Short mmCIF file of C-alpha atoms in Angstrom, two decimals:
data_model
loop_
_atom_site.label_atom_id
_atom_site.label_comp_id
_atom_site.label_asym_id
_atom_site.label_seq_id
_atom_site.Cartn_x
_atom_site.Cartn_y
_atom_site.Cartn_z
CA MET L 632 -122.02 111.57 176.23
CA LYS L 633 -122.64 115.00 176.16
CA PRO L 634 -125.79 115.42 174.07
CA ALA L 635 -125.22 116.85 170.66
CA ILE L 636 -127.51 120.10 171.16
CA LYS L 637 -128.69 121.10 174.44
CA VAL L 638 -131.02 123.95 174.62
CA GLN L 639 -132.33 125.53 177.78
CA ASN L 640 -134.92 128.25 178.15
CA LEU L 641 -134.72 129.43 174.66
CA ARG L 642 -137.20 132.23 174.32
CA LYS L 643 -137.18 134.69 170.77
CA HIS L 644 -140.26 137.53 170.70
CA PHE L 645 -140.97 139.58 168.44
CA GLY L 646 -142.65 142.22 169.64
CA SER L 647 -145.26 140.89 171.93
CA VAL L 648 -145.32 137.66 169.54
CA LYS L 649 -143.68 135.46 171.46
CA ALA L 650 -142.20 132.84 168.00
CA VAL L 651 -139.99 129.90 170.78
CA ASP L 652 -141.15 130.48 174.35
CA GLY L 653 -138.77 128.50 177.26
CA ALA L 654 -138.02 125.92 175.14
CA THR L 655 -135.90 123.50 176.40
CA PHE L 656 -134.18 120.18 174.97
CA ASP L 657 -131.43 117.97 174.72
CA VAL L 658 -130.35 116.81 171.00
CA PRO L 659 -128.43 113.17 172.00
CA GLN L 660 -125.23 112.62 169.60
CA GLY L 661 -125.56 109.65 166.88
CA LYS L 662 -129.26 109.89 166.85
CA VAL L 663 -132.25 111.10 164.93
CA PHE L 664 -134.15 113.66 167.03
CA GLY L 665 -137.56 114.76 165.42
CA PHE L 666 -138.48 118.41 166.44
CA LEU L 667 -142.33 118.05 166.04
CA GLY L 668 -145.55 120.61 165.40
CA PRO L 669 -147.61 122.36 163.35
CA ASN L 670 -147.46 124.60 161.39
CA GLY L 671 -146.50 128.12 163.61
CA ALA L 672 -145.56 126.20 166.35
CA GLY L 673 -142.14 127.36 166.59
CA LYS L 674 -139.73 124.74 164.72
CA THR L 675 -137.95 127.37 161.77
CA THR L 676 -137.52 129.62 164.40
CA THR L 677 -135.71 127.52 167.23
CA ILE L 678 -133.17 126.34 163.78
CA GLN L 679 -132.84 129.42 163.16
CA CYS L 680 -131.28 130.28 166.78
CA LEU L 681 -129.59 127.23 166.55
CA MET L 682 -128.01 127.82 163.41
CA ASP L 683 -127.30 131.52 164.63
CA PHE L 684 -129.38 133.66 161.57
CA ILE L 685 -131.28 134.81 164.94
CA ARG L 686 -130.56 135.77 167.85
CA PRO L 687 -131.99 134.72 170.53
CA THR L 688 -134.08 136.85 173.23
CA SER L 689 -133.09 134.93 176.32
CA GLY L 690 -131.92 131.51 176.87
CA THR L 691 -128.83 129.40 175.75
CA VAL L 692 -127.56 127.25 172.83
CA THR L 693 -124.72 124.57 172.92
CA ILE L 694 -123.80 122.82 170.23
CA LEU L 695 -121.20 120.05 169.86
CA GLY L 696 -120.03 121.03 173.02
CA LEU L 697 -119.50 124.86 171.60
CA ASP L 698 -121.71 127.47 171.88
CA ALA L 699 -124.01 128.55 168.68
CA ARG L 700 -124.16 132.26 169.35
CA ASN L 701 -119.92 132.70 170.22
CA ASP L 702 -118.63 129.49 168.44
CA SER L 703 -120.99 130.03 164.99
CA VAL L 704 -117.80 130.27 162.49
CA GLU L 705 -116.27 126.97 163.79
CA LEU L 706 -119.84 125.34 164.20
CA LYS L 707 -120.89 126.29 160.56
CA LYS L 708 -117.79 123.74 159.37
CA LYS L 709 -119.23 120.56 161.50
CA ILE L 710 -122.98 121.16 160.60
CA GLY L 711 -124.47 120.39 157.73
CA TYR L 712 -128.03 122.49 156.99
CA LEU L 713 -131.29 122.16 155.07
CA PRO L 714 -133.90 125.12 155.08
CA SER L 715 -137.09 124.64 155.44
CA GLY L 716 -137.22 127.06 152.23
CA SER L 717 -135.29 127.05 148.98
CA HIS L 718 -131.64 128.92 149.28
CA VAL L 719 -130.02 127.94 146.56
CA TYR L 720 -129.88 130.39 143.36
CA ASP L 721 -131.60 130.47 140.10
CA ASN L 722 -128.74 130.78 138.07
CA TRP L 723 -126.53 128.54 138.97
CA THR L 724 -126.37 124.71 138.13
CA GLY L 725 -126.75 122.23 141.04
CA GLN L 726 -122.89 121.44 139.83
CA GLN L 727 -122.11 124.90 140.76
CA HIS L 728 -123.65 124.92 144.43
CA ILE L 729 -121.85 121.56 144.81
CA ASP L 730 -118.11 123.19 143.51
CA PHE L 731 -119.49 126.35 145.52
CA LEU L 732 -120.09 124.58 149.25
CA THR L 733 -116.79 122.27 148.34
CA ALA L 734 -114.43 124.87 147.88
CA ILE L 735 -115.43 126.40 150.73
CA ARG L 736 -115.55 123.54 153.17
CA GLY L 737 -112.71 121.53 151.26
CA ALA L 738 -114.38 118.29 151.33
CA SER L 739 -115.77 116.63 148.05
CA PRO L 740 -119.15 115.40 147.64
CA ASP L 741 -120.98 112.09 147.85
CA ALA L 742 -121.07 111.05 143.92
CA ARG L 743 -123.28 107.76 145.08
CA LEU L 744 -125.37 110.36 146.92
CA ILE L 745 -126.11 112.38 143.77
CA ASP L 746 -127.09 108.90 141.90
CA ARG L 747 -129.06 107.47 144.79
CA LEU L 748 -131.33 110.56 144.78
CA GLY L 749 -131.27 110.92 140.94
CA LEU L 750 -130.27 114.76 141.16
CA ASN L 751 -129.14 116.12 137.68
CA THR L 752 -126.13 118.92 138.65
CA GLY L 753 -126.26 120.11 135.49
CA VAL L 754 -129.74 122.01 135.21
CA ARG L 755 -129.90 125.06 136.39
CA VAL L 756 -131.84 125.86 139.88
CA LYS L 757 -134.48 127.83 137.89
CA LYS L 758 -135.53 125.19 135.64
CA LEU L 759 -135.92 122.41 138.37
CA SER L 760 -139.06 120.93 140.30
CA SER L 761 -139.54 121.46 143.64
CA GLY L 762 -138.96 118.36 143.68
CA ASN L 763 -135.21 118.88 142.40
CA ARG L 764 -134.37 122.06 144.42
CA GLN L 765 -134.91 119.85 147.15
CA LYS L 766 -132.62 116.70 146.35
CA LEU L 767 -130.00 119.52 145.48
CA GLU L 768 -130.42 120.73 148.92
CA ILE L 769 -130.11 117.52 150.70
CA VAL L 770 -126.85 116.74 148.74
CA LEU L 771 -125.41 120.44 149.94
CA ALA L 772 -126.77 119.30 153.72
CA PHE L 773 -124.28 116.60 153.75
CA LEU L 774 -121.76 117.73 151.67
CA GLY L 775 -118.58 117.28 153.78
CA SER L 776 -119.28 114.75 156.28
CA PRO L 777 -120.72 116.74 158.87
CA GLU L 778 -120.71 115.95 162.19
CA LEU L 779 -124.75 117.02 162.59
CA VAL L 780 -127.21 117.67 160.36
CA ILE L 781 -130.00 119.91 160.61
CA MET L 782 -133.06 119.73 158.62
CA ASP L 783 -136.42 121.72 158.16
CA GLU L 784 -138.67 119.83 157.01
CA PRO L 785 -136.92 117.78 154.69
CA THR L 786 -139.20 115.34 152.61
CA ARG L 787 -141.05 118.30 151.41
CA GLY L 788 -141.33 117.97 147.76
CA LEU L 789 -140.43 114.06 147.37
CA ASP L 790 -142.40 111.60 145.97
CA PRO L 791 -142.80 108.78 148.44
CA ILE L 792 -140.00 106.56 147.01
CA LEU L 793 -137.13 109.07 147.24
CA GLN L 794 -138.91 110.03 151.02
CA ASN L 795 -138.23 106.50 151.79
CA GLU L 796 -134.71 106.93 150.44
CA LEU L 797 -134.42 110.23 152.19
CA TYR L 798 -134.80 107.96 155.66
CA LYS L 799 -132.12 105.50 154.46
CA ILE L 800 -129.68 108.34 153.85
CA ILE L 801 -130.35 109.17 157.37
CA GLY L 802 -130.09 106.11 158.58
CA GLU L 803 -126.73 105.00 156.87
CA PHE L 804 -125.41 108.81 158.06
CA LYS L 805 -126.51 107.93 161.90
CA ALA L 806 -124.88 104.33 161.49
CA GLY L 807 -121.52 105.67 160.90
CA GLY L 808 -121.97 107.94 163.92
CA GLY L 809 -123.98 111.27 162.69
CA THR L 810 -126.31 113.16 164.70
CA VAL L 811 -129.73 114.31 162.73
CA PHE L 812 -132.05 117.29 164.35
CA MET L 813 -135.24 117.33 161.62
CA SER L 814 -138.38 118.83 162.31
CA SER L 815 -141.61 118.21 160.64
CA HIS L 816 -145.15 118.17 161.29
CA ASN L 817 -146.00 114.82 159.63
CA LEU L 818 -145.92 112.37 162.72
CA PRO L 819 -145.91 109.32 159.96
CA GLU L 820 -142.54 110.63 158.91
CA VAL L 821 -141.16 111.16 161.94
CA GLU L 822 -141.93 107.74 163.18
CA LYS L 823 -139.92 106.60 160.80
CA ALA L 824 -136.92 107.96 160.84
CA CYS L 825 -136.69 109.31 164.65
CA ASP L 826 -135.37 107.87 167.74
CA SER L 827 -136.82 110.40 170.24
CA ILE L 828 -138.57 113.54 169.13
CA ALA L 829 -139.77 116.86 171.18
CA LEU L 830 -143.25 118.54 170.42
CA ILE L 831 -143.53 122.26 170.43
CA ASN L 832 -146.53 124.12 170.14
CA GLY L 833 -147.12 127.88 170.55
CA GLY L 834 -143.44 127.55 171.04
CA LYS L 835 -143.49 125.91 174.33
CA ILE L 836 -142.21 122.14 174.44
CA VAL L 837 -145.13 120.34 175.30
CA VAL L 838 -143.41 116.63 175.83
CA GLU L 839 -140.14 114.86 174.86
CA GLU L 840 -140.41 111.21 174.38
CA THR L 841 -138.33 108.23 172.66
CA LEU L 842 -140.13 106.67 169.38
CA GLN L 843 -140.93 103.52 171.65
CA SER L 844 -143.13 106.40 174.09
CA LEU L 845 -144.32 107.75 171.28
CA ARG L 846 -145.59 104.83 169.33
CA ALA L 847 -147.29 103.11 172.55
CA LYS L 848 -149.41 107.33 173.03
CA SER L 849 -150.18 106.50 168.66
CA ILE L 850 -153.42 107.15 167.84
CA HIS L 851 -154.90 105.82 164.26
CA HIS L 852 -158.40 105.49 163.05
CA ILE L 853 -159.91 102.31 161.87
CA SER L 854 -162.46 102.59 159.42
CA VAL L 855 -164.08 98.42 158.35
CA ILE L 856 -167.17 97.44 156.34
CA PHE L 857 -167.55 93.87 157.06
CA ASP L 858 -169.96 91.72 154.98
CA LYS L 859 -172.31 91.20 157.80
CA THR L 860 -173.71 92.91 160.53
CA VAL L 861 -171.58 93.65 163.30
CA ASP L 862 -171.44 93.25 167.17
CA PRO L 863 -169.40 96.42 167.51
CA GLN L 864 -168.75 96.12 171.27
CA LYS L 865 -166.66 92.77 170.60
CA TYR L 866 -164.29 95.29 168.85
CA LEU L 867 -163.63 97.14 172.25
CA LEU L 868 -160.11 96.04 173.97
CA PRO L 869 -158.54 97.87 175.63
CA GLY L 870 -157.32 101.58 174.39
CA VAL L 871 -159.82 101.10 171.30
CA SER L 872 -162.97 103.05 171.42
CA LEU L 873 -166.26 103.49 169.15
CA ILE L 874 -166.48 106.07 166.76
CA HIS L 875 -168.62 105.33 164.81
CA HIS L 876 -171.24 102.06 164.00
CA SER L 877 -174.05 101.42 161.24
CA GLY L 878 -175.06 97.43 160.59
CA HIS L 879 -171.72 96.52 158.01
CA SER L 880 -169.43 99.25 158.74
CA LEU L 881 -167.31 100.16 162.08
CA THR L 882 -165.19 102.95 162.57
CA LEU L 883 -162.45 102.31 165.98
CA ARG L 884 -160.51 104.34 167.66
CA ALA L 885 -157.35 102.51 168.78
CA LYS L 886 -154.63 104.32 171.46
CA GLY L 887 -151.36 102.23 170.82
CA GLU L 888 -149.93 99.07 169.06
CA ILE L 889 -152.66 98.29 166.94
CA GLU L 890 -151.90 94.80 166.09
CA PRO L 891 -154.31 93.42 168.37
CA ILE L 892 -157.55 95.45 167.61
CA MET L 893 -156.14 94.14 163.57
CA ARG L 894 -155.94 90.73 164.18
CA LEU L 895 -159.60 90.32 165.71
CA ILE L 896 -161.01 92.43 162.78
CA CYS L 897 -159.15 89.85 159.99
CA GLN L 898 -161.37 87.17 161.74
CA GLN L 899 -163.71 88.27 159.87
CA LYS L 900 -164.48 88.75 156.49
CA PHE L 901 -164.41 92.03 155.51
CA THR L 902 -164.92 93.99 151.74
CA GLU L 903 -163.39 97.31 153.15
CA LEU L 904 -160.27 98.64 155.65
CA GLU L 905 -158.39 101.58 155.96
CA VAL L 906 -156.32 102.65 158.88
CA ALA L 907 -155.53 106.20 159.03
CA HIS L 908 -152.97 108.54 161.18
CA ALA L 909 -154.93 110.40 164.02
CA SER L 910 -154.40 114.13 162.90
CA LEU L 911 -151.42 115.64 164.90
CA GLU L 912 -153.80 117.64 167.01
CA GLU L 913 -155.90 114.92 168.16
CA VAL L 914 -152.09 113.35 169.23
CA PHE L 915 -151.12 116.89 170.88
CA LEU L 916 -154.70 116.60 172.65
CA GLU L 917 -154.03 113.23 173.75
CA MET L 918 -150.45 113.36 174.59
CA THR L 919 -150.99 116.79 177.11
CA ARG L 920 -154.38 115.63 178.09
#
């Protein structure tokens, strides 16, 4: 099966600034692909090249078997797009946006999606919160049964409940045969939603991974306060290293699956426990070491 998106040696330079510098990756059909990187890594510039909003300095982009540049008009009929910033009109209501895009695409919106997101379509955009603007953008991205949805930071402005609802919507879209390309700088978000990922930094693809492989390389910081003094050496399992130890307190760094170390910790009484993802920068350093 041909990939839904095939990017080969993509470059986009703005003068001396190499926003994207030789990116090559494939997005499988019927999967959710995470495009992960810190702010300024080149994610949005890459997406703008995919959408033919800006033209690459060099390289090729093929989407759904068509050339992203030469077949741009045809591709717009097949792609739903969620931009990184608000691209809606302040003086229009949500319904006016929906009606306008419906007229262009010739397809009705999914009323269930509007209800699930709790979007009031009768309010003018300028009166909507950032979260409600994002809900509207999500509805517009999925309007017209696209084959591919490209989403730039899709959970921006959404509370945790709505973030989880969006993950369900994405999963249902994939189950129906759709493909999702989503950028993010949030590693836990990508782990929840995606099947595979590409890491970009400084305009270059650092690594491509399946989600299973990514989880095997994930890093957590575990902080625990026990009810009595502990020997830190007891907790240094394979992949686990010591960050700090002081009496009852222990902070560990765990790479990969954390179930073994968590099971060991739970054999001892403790009063506080915190598990946090390592920063994206630390993950980058680990994966590119």
